[in-house]
Tab-separated table of C-alpha atoms and ligand atoms in Angstrom:
chain	number	residue	atom	x	y	z
I	1	UNK	CA	-91.477	15.631	-154.639
I	2	UNK	CA	-93.012	18.758	-154.469
I	3	UNK	CA	-90.548	21.226	-152.289
I	4	UNK	CA	-92.138	24.436	-153.915
I	5	UNK	CA	-94.846	23.929	-151.652
I	6	UNK	CA	-92.639	25.050	-148.982
I	7	UNK	CA	-92.366	28.380	-150.438
I	8	UNK	CA	-94.937	31.503	-150.490
I	9	UNK	CA	-94.844	34.280	-152.946
I	10	UNK	CA	-91.393	35.645	-151.859
I	11	UNK	CA	-91.070	34.696	-148.627
I	12	UNK	CA	-89.759	31.064	-148.177
I	13	UNK	CA	-90.369	29.360	-145.534
I	14	UNK	CA	-87.284	27.687	-143.229
I	15	UNK	CA	-87.970	25.235	-140.763
I	16	UNK	CA	-84.275	24.201	-139.083
I	17	UNK	CA	-84.582	21.847	-135.983
I	18	UNK	CA	-80.452	22.950	-135.607
I	19	UNK	CA	-81.043	26.506	-135.668
I	20	UNK	CA	-81.563	29.685	-132.964
I	21	UNK	CA	-85.193	29.804	-134.336
I	22	UNK	CA	-85.824	26.143	-133.175
I	23	UNK	CA	-83.769	26.496	-129.748
I	24	UNK	CA	-86.029	29.883	-129.211
I	25	UNK	CA	-89.469	28.321	-129.688
I	26	UNK	CA	-90.264	27.988	-133.363
I	27	UNK	CA	-93.959	28.947	-132.708
I	28	UNK	CA	-94.055	31.395	-135.548
I	29	UNK	CA	-92.407	29.379	-138.045
I	30	UNK	CA	-95.019	26.609	-137.189
I	31	UNK	CA	-97.819	28.650	-137.587
I	32	UNK	CA	-96.782	29.455	-141.485
I	33	UNK	CA	-96.129	25.790	-141.805
I	34	UNK	CA	-99.213	24.683	-140.682
I	35	UNK	CA	-101.044	27.361	-142.840
I	36	UNK	CA	-98.656	27.403	-145.763
I	37	UNK	CA	-96.551	24.104	-146.010
I	38	UNK	CA	-98.527	21.639	-144.011
I	39	UNK	CA	-96.069	19.461	-145.523
I	40	UNK	CA	-92.759	20.661	-145.812
I	41	UNK	CA	-89.777	19.487	-147.170
I	42	UNK	CA	-86.429	20.484	-145.719
I	43	UNK	CA	-83.814	20.008	-148.699
I	44	UNK	CA	-81.125	21.429	-146.034
I	45	UNK	CA	-81.374	18.164	-143.884
I	46	UNK	CA	-83.309	16.259	-145.964
I	47	UNK	CA	-86.369	15.449	-144.045
I	48	UNK	CA	-90.208	15.967	-144.387
I	49	UNK	CA	-92.272	17.652	-141.523
I	50	UNK	CA	-96.048	17.307	-140.439
I	51	UNK	CA	-97.544	20.339	-138.024
I	52	UNK	CA	-101.136	20.318	-138.289
I	53	UNK	CA	-102.631	18.070	-135.346
I	54	UNK	CA	-105.088	16.242	-137.799
I	55	UNK	CA	-101.990	15.069	-139.504
I	56	UNK	CA	-99.389	14.915	-136.406
I	57	UNK	CA	-101.822	13.137	-134.337
I	58	UNK	CA	-103.100	9.702	-136.380
I	59	UNK	CA	-99.148	9.913	-138.062
I	60	UNK	CA	-97.912	9.424	-134.475
I	61	UNK	CA	-100.502	6.682	-133.971
I	62	UNK	CA	-99.590	4.666	-137.608
I	63	UNK	CA	-96.541	2.911	-136.785
I	64	UNK	CA	-97.190	0.891	-139.745
I	65	UNK	CA	-96.530	4.068	-141.877
I	66	UNK	CA	-94.123	5.772	-140.000
I	67	UNK	CA	-91.362	3.387	-138.418
I	68	UNK	CA	-89.222	4.176	-135.317
I	69	UNK	CA	-86.599	1.590	-136.295
I	70	UNK	CA	-84.213	4.032	-137.449
I	71	UNK	CA	-83.823	6.125	-134.604
I	72	UNK	CA	-85.503	8.772	-132.717
I	73	UNK	CA	-83.491	11.845	-133.660
I	74	UNK	CA	-82.698	12.883	-137.201
I	75	UNK	CA	-78.863	12.130	-136.894
I	76	UNK	CA	-79.634	8.720	-136.305
I	77	UNK	CA	-81.922	8.124	-139.233
I	78	UNK	CA	-79.745	9.556	-141.394
I	79	UNK	CA	-76.531	7.956	-140.223
I	80	UNK	CA	-77.965	4.632	-139.501
I	81	UNK	CA	-76.128	2.551	-142.197
I	82	UNK	CA	-73.102	3.170	-141.124
I	83	UNK	CA	-73.570	4.254	-137.422
I	84	UNK	CA	-71.719	2.964	-134.701
I	85	UNK	CA	-73.932	0.021	-133.041
I	86	UNK	CA	-75.395	1.024	-129.883
I	87	UNK	CA	-78.073	-1.074	-127.706
I	88	UNK	CA	-81.420	-0.674	-129.267
I	89	UNK	CA	-84.126	0.791	-127.016
I	90	UNK	CA	-87.513	0.420	-126.713
I	91	UNK	CA	-87.932	4.085	-128.449
I	92	UNK	CA	-86.491	3.206	-131.869
I	93	UNK	CA	-88.425	-0.506	-132.128
I	94	UNK	CA	-91.027	-1.632	-134.091
I	95	UNK	CA	-93.575	-4.341	-133.599
I	96	UNK	CA	-93.075	-7.364	-132.837
I	97	UNK	CA	-89.527	-6.088	-131.183
I	98	UNK	CA	-91.528	-3.387	-129.712
I	99	UNK	CA	-94.228	-5.179	-128.100
I	100	UNK	CA	-91.833	-7.664	-126.396
I	101	UNK	CA	-90.024	-5.051	-124.893
I	102	UNK	CA	-92.904	-2.844	-124.042
I	103	UNK	CA	-94.487	-6.019	-121.827
I	104	UNK	CA	-91.275	-6.549	-120.202
I	105	UNK	CA	-90.579	-2.942	-119.046
I	106	UNK	CA	-93.977	-2.445	-118.499
I	107	UNK	CA	-93.942	-4.776	-115.525
I	108	UNK	CA	-91.912	-2.223	-113.387
I	109	UNK	CA	-94.437	0.611	-114.326
I	110	UNK	CA	-97.162	-0.286	-113.328
I	111	UNK	CA	-99.536	2.490	-112.107
I	112	UNK	CA	-99.159	1.102	-108.576
I	113	UNK	CA	-95.635	1.138	-109.088
I	114	UNK	CA	-95.566	4.502	-109.898
I	115	UNK	CA	-98.032	5.798	-107.029
I	116	UNK	CA	-95.857	4.062	-104.399
I	117	UNK	CA	-92.702	6.270	-105.508
I	118	UNK	CA	-94.730	9.305	-104.539
I	119	UNK	CA	-92.815	9.625	-100.904
I	120	UNK	CA	-89.469	9.613	-102.358
I	121	UNK	CA	-90.561	11.976	-105.285
I	122	UNK	CA	-91.919	14.643	-102.496
I	123	UNK	CA	-88.594	14.100	-100.781
I	124	UNK	CA	-86.045	14.436	-103.665
I	125	UNK	CA	-87.910	17.672	-104.408
I	126	UNK	CA	-88.071	19.092	-100.984
I	127	UNK	CA	-84.621	18.085	-100.893
I	128	UNK	CA	-83.640	20.175	-103.747
I	129	UNK	CA	-85.867	23.227	-102.719
I	130	UNK	CA	-84.760	23.510	-99.188
I	131	UNK	CA	-81.469	25.249	-99.683
I	132	UNK	CA	-82.755	27.593	-102.279
I	133	UNK	CA	-83.151	31.518	-101.348
I	134	UNK	CA	-86.294	32.747	-102.339
I	135	UNK	CA	-84.933	36.033	-103.038
I	136	UNK	CA	-82.822	34.754	-106.035
I	137	UNK	CA	-82.470	31.342	-107.697
I	138	UNK	CA	-82.082	29.899	-110.891
I	139	UNK	CA	-85.332	27.469	-111.407
I	140	UNK	CA	-83.646	25.146	-113.992
I	141	UNK	CA	-79.881	25.117	-112.758
I	142	UNK	CA	-80.686	25.215	-109.199
I	143	UNK	CA	-84.112	22.692	-109.065
I	144	UNK	CA	-85.497	21.353	-112.099
I	145	UNK	CA	-82.414	20.240	-113.728
I	146	UNK	CA	-81.555	18.261	-110.491
I	147	UNK	CA	-84.750	16.725	-109.049
I	148	UNK	CA	-85.996	14.471	-112.049
I	149	UNK	CA	-82.167	13.015	-112.243
I	150	UNK	CA	-82.329	12.058	-108.863
I	151	UNK	CA	-85.779	10.392	-109.127
I	152	UNK	CA	-84.871	8.138	-112.097
I	153	UNK	CA	-81.182	7.572	-110.329
I	154	UNK	CA	-82.748	6.308	-107.616
I	155	UNK	CA	-85.295	4.507	-109.080
I	156	UNK	CA	-82.577	2.633	-111.100
I	157	UNK	CA	-80.395	2.170	-108.059
I	158	UNK	CA	-77.324	4.294	-108.851
I	159	UNK	CA	-75.519	4.983	-105.457
I	160	UNK	CA	-75.890	8.444	-104.334
I	161	UNK	CA	-72.119	9.651	-105.205
I	162	UNK	CA	-72.702	8.963	-108.878
I	163	UNK	CA	-75.956	10.564	-109.777
I	164	UNK	CA	-74.463	13.930	-110.798
I	165	UNK	CA	-72.152	12.459	-113.071
I	166	UNK	CA	-74.699	10.544	-114.860
I	167	UNK	CA	-76.870	13.789	-115.048
I	168	UNK	CA	-73.752	15.665	-116.510
I	169	UNK	CA	-73.241	13.138	-119.077
I	170	UNK	CA	-76.893	13.368	-119.890
I	171	UNK	CA	-76.533	16.923	-120.859
I	172	UNK	CA	-73.518	16.054	-122.844
I	173	UNK	CA	-75.391	13.434	-124.773
I	174	UNK	CA	-78.111	15.953	-125.859
I	175	UNK	CA	-76.374	19.042	-126.356
I	176	UNK	CA	-76.330	19.874	-130.126
I	177	UNK	CA	-74.100	22.954	-131.890
I	178	UNK	CA	-76.369	25.446	-133.660
I	179	UNK	CA	-76.068	24.208	-137.619
I	180	UNK	CA	-74.777	20.932	-136.617
I	181	UNK	CA	-77.218	17.624	-137.033
I	182	UNK	CA	-74.343	15.429	-135.822
I	183	UNK	CA	-73.742	14.211	-132.120
I	184	UNK	CA	-70.602	16.435	-130.827
I	185	UNK	CA	-67.908	14.050	-129.917
I	186	UNK	CA	-68.169	15.028	-126.149
I	187	UNK	CA	-71.901	13.741	-126.819
I	188	UNK	CA	-70.538	10.160	-128.088
I	189	UNK	CA	-68.022	10.068	-125.205
I	190	UNK	CA	-70.486	10.920	-122.867
I	191	UNK	CA	-73.168	8.408	-124.356
I	192	UNK	CA	-70.364	5.586	-123.945
I	193	UNK	CA	-69.715	6.220	-120.506
I	194	UNK	CA	-73.255	6.100	-119.309
I	195	UNK	CA	-73.801	2.894	-120.984
I	196	UNK	CA	-70.651	1.320	-119.927
I	197	UNK	CA	-71.608	3.038	-116.102
I	198	UNK	CA	-74.996	1.029	-116.691
I	199	UNK	CA	-73.466	-2.275	-117.608
I	200	UNK	CA	-71.206	-2.538	-114.713
I	201	UNK	CA	-74.351	-1.607	-112.476
I	202	UNK	CA	-76.276	-4.257	-114.123
I	203	UNK	CA	-73.247	-7.019	-113.226
I	204	UNK	CA	-73.441	-5.986	-109.363
I	205	UNK	CA	-77.024	-6.495	-109.367
I	206	UNK	CA	-77.129	-9.594	-110.980
I	207	UNK	CA	-74.380	-10.717	-108.178
I	208	UNK	CA	-76.652	-9.269	-105.633
I	209	UNK	CA	-80.299	-7.706	-106.044
I	210	UNK	CA	-81.046	-5.177	-103.991
I	211	UNK	CA	-84.526	-3.115	-103.781
I	212	UNK	CA	-84.271	-1.212	-107.134
I	213	UNK	CA	-85.246	-0.981	-110.936
I	214	UNK	CA	-82.232	-2.775	-112.183
I	215	UNK	CA	-82.861	-5.520	-110.194
I	216	UNK	CA	-86.762	-5.763	-110.844
I	217	UNK	CA	-85.771	-5.605	-114.571
I	218	UNK	CA	-82.999	-8.834	-114.233
I	219	UNK	CA	-85.850	-10.772	-113.040
I	220	UNK	CA	-88.436	-9.643	-115.471
I	221	UNK	CA	-89.984	-12.201	-117.336
I	222	UNK	CA	-93.001	-12.644	-119.959
I	223	UNK	CA	-94.221	-15.801	-121.736
I	224	UNK	CA	-95.124	-15.971	-125.572
I	225	UNK	CA	-96.351	-18.610	-127.223
I	226	UNK	CA	-94.889	-20.885	-124.565
I	227	UNK	CA	-91.405	-19.402	-124.474
I	228	UNK	CA	-90.293	-17.401	-121.583
I	229	UNK	CA	-88.386	-14.262	-122.479
I	230	UNK	CA	-86.065	-12.198	-120.256
I	231	UNK	CA	-83.965	-8.709	-120.791
I	232	UNK	CA	-80.607	-9.475	-121.647
I	233	UNK	CA	-77.639	-7.045	-119.780
I	234	UNK	CA	-77.739	-5.120	-122.998
I	235	UNK	CA	-81.185	-4.273	-123.171
I	236	UNK	CA	-81.062	-3.076	-119.364
I	237	UNK	CA	-78.066	-1.134	-119.899
I	238	UNK	CA	-79.860	0.783	-123.108
I	239	UNK	CA	-83.185	1.290	-121.492
I	240	UNK	CA	-81.104	2.563	-118.482
I	241	UNK	CA	-79.538	5.205	-120.512
I	242	UNK	CA	-82.327	5.802	-122.456
I	243	UNK	CA	-84.645	7.083	-119.407
I	244	UNK	CA	-81.802	9.816	-118.514
I	245	UNK	CA	-82.970	11.371	-121.536
I	246	UNK	CA	-86.613	10.230	-121.845
I	247	UNK	CA	-87.461	11.071	-118.128
I	248	UNK	CA	-84.991	13.708	-116.752
I	249	UNK	CA	-84.583	16.417	-119.397
I	250	UNK	CA	-88.328	16.252	-120.092
I	251	UNK	CA	-89.563	16.949	-116.813
I	252	UNK	CA	-86.541	19.598	-116.270
I	253	UNK	CA	-88.017	21.229	-119.311
I	254	UNK	CA	-91.290	21.416	-118.731
I	255	UNK	CA	-91.049	22.888	-115.256
I	256	UNK	CA	-88.540	25.552	-116.790
I	257	UNK	CA	-90.671	26.320	-119.434
I	258	UNK	CA	-93.906	26.627	-116.812
I	259	UNK	CA	-92.225	29.338	-114.859
I	260	UNK	CA	-91.599	31.301	-117.567
I	261	UNK	CA	-94.864	30.696	-118.886
I	262	UNK	CA	-96.651	31.691	-115.758
I	263	UNK	CA	-94.331	35.068	-115.634
I	264	UNK	CA	-95.812	35.794	-118.987
I	265	UNK	CA	-99.452	35.177	-118.085
I	266	UNK	CA	-99.094	35.977	-114.016
I	267	UNK	CA	-103.080	35.935	-113.926
I	268	UNK	CA	-102.902	32.157	-114.540
I	269	UNK	CA	-100.190	31.865	-111.706
I	270	UNK	CA	-102.513	33.843	-109.254
I	271	UNK	CA	-105.697	31.386	-110.149
I	272	UNK	CA	-102.996	28.568	-109.415
I	273	UNK	CA	-102.196	29.797	-105.901
I	274	UNK	CA	-105.911	30.478	-105.129
I	275	UNK	CA	-106.847	26.779	-106.044
I	276	UNK	CA	-104.183	24.174	-105.884
I	277	UNK	CA	-106.825	21.450	-107.246
I	278	UNK	CA	-105.911	23.176	-110.621
I	279	UNK	CA	-102.453	21.580	-110.686
I	280	UNK	CA	-102.989	18.964	-112.698
I	281	UNK	CA	-104.932	20.603	-115.549
I	282	UNK	CA	-102.398	23.009	-115.440
I	283	UNK	CA	-99.646	20.443	-115.735
I	284	UNK	CA	-101.863	19.515	-119.028
I	285	UNK	CA	-101.963	22.678	-120.419
I	286	UNK	CA	-98.290	23.711	-119.773
I	287	UNK	CA	-97.392	20.236	-121.733
I	288	UNK	CA	-99.876	21.812	-124.906
I	289	UNK	CA	-98.276	25.154	-124.504
I	290	UNK	CA	-94.965	24.012	-124.978
I	291	UNK	CA	-94.137	20.594	-125.725
I	292	UNK	CA	-90.882	19.267	-123.980
I	293	UNK	CA	-90.548	16.949	-126.846
I	294	UNK	CA	-90.979	19.310	-129.948
I	295	UNK	CA	-91.166	16.858	-132.538
I	296	UNK	CA	-91.065	12.812	-132.864
I	297	UNK	CA	-88.802	11.104	-135.506
I	298	UNK	CA	-89.980	8.612	-138.039
I	299	UNK	CA	-89.091	6.789	-141.607
I	300	UNK	CA	-91.433	6.678	-143.933
I	301	UNK	CA	-92.366	2.743	-144.867
I	302	UNK	CA	-94.107	3.413	-147.898
I	303	UNK	CA	-95.057	6.678	-150.072
I	304	UNK	CA	-97.455	8.510	-148.046
I	305	UNK	CA	-99.203	11.554	-149.331
I	306	UNK	CA	-100.770	14.890	-147.968
I	307	UNK	CA	-102.251	17.990	-149.684
I	308	UNK	CA	-101.373	16.316	-152.940
I	309	UNK	CA	-97.681	16.046	-152.081
I	310	UNK	CA	-96.178	12.572	-151.780
I	311	UNK	CA	-93.404	11.647	-149.059
I	312	UNK	CA	-91.252	9.191	-150.463
I	313	UNK	CA	-90.928	5.598	-149.047
I	314	UNK	CA	-87.548	5.585	-146.900
I	315	UNK	CA	-87.867	9.677	-146.070
I	316	UNK	CA	-87.045	10.860	-142.608
I	317	UNK	CA	-90.271	12.288	-141.246
I	318	UNK	CA	-90.559	14.753	-138.253
I	319	UNK	CA	-94.049	14.758	-136.329
I	320	UNK	CA	-93.900	18.396	-134.830
I	321	UNK	CA	-95.906	17.561	-131.397
I	322	UNK	CA	-94.878	21.380	-130.670
I	323	UNK	CA	-96.910	22.883	-133.373
I	324	UNK	CA	-99.598	20.640	-133.247
I	325	UNK	CA	-100.380	21.211	-130.009
I	326	UNK	CA	-100.810	25.024	-130.867
I	327	UNK	CA	-102.574	24.300	-134.071
I	328	UNK	CA	-105.395	26.608	-134.282
I	329	UNK	CA	-107.827	24.449	-135.783
I	330	UNK	CA	-107.831	22.577	-132.728
I	331	UNK	CA	-107.213	24.843	-129.926
I	332	UNK	CA	-109.076	27.934	-129.550
I	333	UNK	CA	-106.261	30.882	-129.092
I	334	UNK	CA	-103.705	28.651	-128.821
I	335	UNK	CA	-100.744	30.802	-128.099
I	336	UNK	CA	-102.815	31.854	-124.966
I	337	UNK	CA	-101.830	29.899	-121.916
I	338	UNK	CA	-104.924	28.593	-120.349
I	339	UNK	CA	-105.105	26.371	-117.119
I	340	UNK	CA	-109.109	26.119	-117.120
I	341	UNK	CA	-108.878	25.543	-121.126
I	342	UNK	CA	-111.560	22.695	-122.198
I	343	UNK	CA	-109.930	20.211	-124.138
I	344	UNK	CA	-111.557	18.432	-127.343
I	345	UNK	CA	-109.280	15.352	-127.047
I	346	UNK	CA	-109.011	13.020	-124.284
I	347	UNK	CA	-105.002	12.404	-124.573
I	348	UNK	CA	-102.299	14.671	-124.481
I	349	UNK	CA	-100.193	14.536	-127.539
I	350	UNK	CA	-97.257	15.999	-125.791
I	351	UNK	CA	-96.790	12.502	-124.354
I	352	UNK	CA	-97.145	10.678	-127.948
I	353	UNK	CA	-99.629	8.667	-128.911
I	354	UNK	CA	-100.196	4.752	-129.622
I	355	UNK	CA	-97.568	1.954	-129.427
I	356	UNK	CA	-94.591	4.410	-128.343
I	357	UNK	CA	-97.023	6.737	-126.092
I	358	UNK	CA	-95.091	7.745	-122.874
I	359	UNK	CA	-94.279	4.842	-120.554
I	360	UNK	CA	-93.271	7.607	-117.752
I	361	UNK	CA	-96.339	9.894	-118.176
I	362	UNK	CA	-97.701	9.289	-114.875
I	363	UNK	CA	-94.456	9.879	-113.132
I	364	UNK	CA	-93.660	12.912	-115.136
I	365	UNK	CA	-97.290	13.991	-113.852
I	366	UNK	CA	-96.409	13.183	-110.364
I	367	UNK	CA	-93.092	15.084	-110.459
I	368	UNK	CA	-94.550	17.948	-111.997
I	369	UNK	CA	-97.784	18.278	-109.494
I	370	UNK	CA	-95.582	17.994	-106.383
I	371	UNK	CA	-92.461	20.590	-107.964
I	372	UNK	CA	-95.483	23.334	-108.834
I	373	UNK	CA	-96.921	22.755	-105.479
I	374	UNK	CA	-93.789	23.375	-103.935
I	375	UNK	CA	-93.076	26.386	-105.747
I	376	UNK	CA	-96.277	28.098	-105.459
I	377	UNK	CA	-95.045	28.065	-101.564
I	378	UNK	CA	-91.575	29.081	-102.152
I	379	UNK	CA	-92.472	32.034	-104.420
I	380	UNK	CA	-96.094	32.625	-104.340
I	381	UNK	CA	-95.415	36.073	-106.140
I	382	UNK	CA	-92.186	36.052	-108.451
I	383	UNK	CA	-90.578	37.807	-111.253
I	384	UNK	CA	-87.979	36.417	-113.992
I	385	UNK	CA	-84.853	38.169	-114.707
I	386	UNK	CA	-85.235	38.410	-118.034
I	387	UNK	CA	-81.700	39.053	-119.149
I	388	UNK	CA	-80.459	35.800	-117.486
I	389	UNK	CA	-83.145	33.587	-119.374
I	390	UNK	CA	-80.911	30.964	-121.928
I	391	UNK	CA	-82.140	28.667	-123.825
I	392	UNK	CA	-80.928	25.298	-124.502
I	393	UNK	CA	-79.330	23.833	-128.071
I	394	UNK	CA	-80.599	20.263	-128.177
I	395	UNK	CA	-82.006	17.642	-130.315
I	396	UNK	CA	-85.887	17.133	-130.145
I	397	UNK	CA	-86.555	19.144	-126.886
I	398	UNK	CA	-87.390	22.737	-126.137
I	399	UNK	CA	-86.749	24.618	-123.246
I	400	UNK	CA	-84.277	26.671	-120.912
I	401	UNK	CA	-81.014	25.993	-119.390
I	402	UNK	CA	-81.397	29.382	-117.069
I	403	UNK	CA	-84.439	30.786	-115.503
I	404	UNK	CA	-83.322	33.088	-112.925
I	405	UNK	CA	-86.422	34.105	-110.392
I	406	UNK	CA	-86.915	35.958	-107.153
I	407	UNK	CA	-89.579	36.173	-104.921
I	408	UNK	CA	-91.398	39.542	-104.897
K	1	HEM	C1	-92.659	16.034	-119.146
K	1	HEM	C2	-92.355	14.910	-119.307
K	1	HEM	C3	-92.074	13.855	-120.399
K	1	HEM	C4	-92.826	14.189	-121.799
K	1	HEM	C5	-93.416	15.401	-122.041
K	1	HEM	C6	-92.563	13.032	-122.422
K	1	HEM	C7	-92.380	12.743	-124.058
K	1	HEM	C8	-92.465	11.248	-124.276
K	1	HEM	C9	-93.079	11.270	-125.805
K	1	HEM	C10	-93.439	12.588	-126.684
K	1	HEM	C11	-92.783	10.091	-125.927
K	1	HEM	C12	-92.889	9.150	-127.247
K	1	HEM	C13	-91.901	9.134	-128.446
K	1	HEM	C14	-92.039	8.367	-129.523
K	1	HEM	O1	-93.221	8.363	-129.981
K	1	HEM	O2	-91.240	8.360	-130.397
K	1	HEM	C15	-92.040	9.487	-124.797
K	1	HEM	C16	-92.163	7.994	-124.758
K	1	HEM	C17	-91.006	7.471	-123.843
K	1	HEM	N1	-91.291	7.748	-122.294
K	1	HEM	FE1	-91.855	10.003	-121.890
K	1	HEM	N2	-91.729	11.749	-121.291
K	1	HEM	C18	-91.479	12.382	-120.565
K	1	HEM	C19	-91.331	11.817	-119.310
K	1	HEM	C20	-91.016	10.369	-118.914
K	1	HEM	C21	-90.479	10.088	-117.823
K	1	HEM	C22	-90.627	10.516	-116.252
K	1	HEM	C23	-90.096	8.519	-118.156
K	1	HEM	C24	-89.873	7.462	-117.550
K	1	HEM	C25	-89.320	7.566	-116.154
K	1	HEM	C26	-90.435	8.597	-119.731
K	1	HEM	C27	-90.002	7.434	-120.207
K	1	HEM	C28	-90.696	7.116	-121.333
K	1	HEM	C29	-90.562	6.130	-122.204
K	1	HEM	C30	-89.678	4.670	-121.857
K	1	HEM	C31	-90.683	6.111	-123.548
K	1	HEM	C32	-90.644	5.106	-124.690
K	1	HEM	C33	-92.032	4.273	-124.832
K	1	HEM	C34	-92.145	3.389	-125.945
K	1	HEM	O3	-91.129	3.611	-127.165
K	1	HEM	O4	-92.832	2.653	-125.709
K	1	HEM	N3	-90.735	9.593	-120.042
K	1	HEM	N4	-92.122	10.320	-123.944
């Protein structure tokens, strides 16, 4: 291994995903990594990181070299052997297990099924927005932290009175303390509570089906080699628990990040206000500019060499999407938000790539599009109270917990 690659004359680069630098948006660090240490080793946390688009994109697609099976977060990969057994979820599976699971859950995520949710999604977004006072509110705490959870828990079939509790547990589950890799005790408890809650809900739906996703997941089946395969209660519990993190937190981050980015580039907000048909392109650009899921964690299944440095088999590898989508080798003026940007690639790396690419991308795009449209009406001109801006400290995701704004 060649850790000295990570150091340049007199000035070592440190990329620490559990540091304030990461929580604040590590774009300067990423630029140095891409330029000076495109294959980086962290002795502190024992992981490797790839940061250039042309390495991250093929790496994300290459599930044979970069396995997901040990987990999607660094603490899971490192503690795997003695970890508390938790239900295996789709994001932490390799083929053939992944293929079977993906086929089963895809049945409830068809483009048609998602398109049919538009009225419900709109209703949830406007329910959250209607109570807001445009002269002063918090984009995240009062809006974007609320509606994605409402959407997902409604889809799953969680009764109204329990939906907020699910969200509070999720926040605890993702929270990290600066300088600590481990999930805090409160996070483990929240994870257990969420699992127990969904397990109980699955039992209720087994006894009596409703018009919701848990009921549909119970009835979903596929046939492989003449064998009919179904999801177990534990599979469904794991999937439902995972959707909170995969589907709610990410949209929360996207919308919060968007309103800070537009405040930094107000001309782009004005453009959008003048021409709402640009909203879908703006969503893609926002995902590029500040990827809500900053890195995907993998385990190398073989020795793999980049720039004459070998990542040994068994190593934890971070495929840093948040850097790849700012790579100047790929995007002109990457640090500029430009909703009219011409893209060179047909896919958006912020939703992953290959077999694990985001199952909820269509839903996420829909939610973001409706939310931005609603915000353009509510606060066509706005200011961010920068003193009140607060970043989250979480694993994998990057974004804000507080974005206070007011209409001007
Ligand atoms: C802006 C919002 C979102 C972003 C940026 C995002 C990003 C991602 C990324 C990067 C992955 C790939 C992870 C990997 O390769 O290890 C992924 C996977 C996934 N996402 Fe999303 N996501 C978003 C919203 C959603 C929503 C709304 C849902 C569902 C309601 C969802 C469900 C999933 C699932 C189930 C997977 C795992 C797929 C698999 O392993 O086959 N996501 N997402």
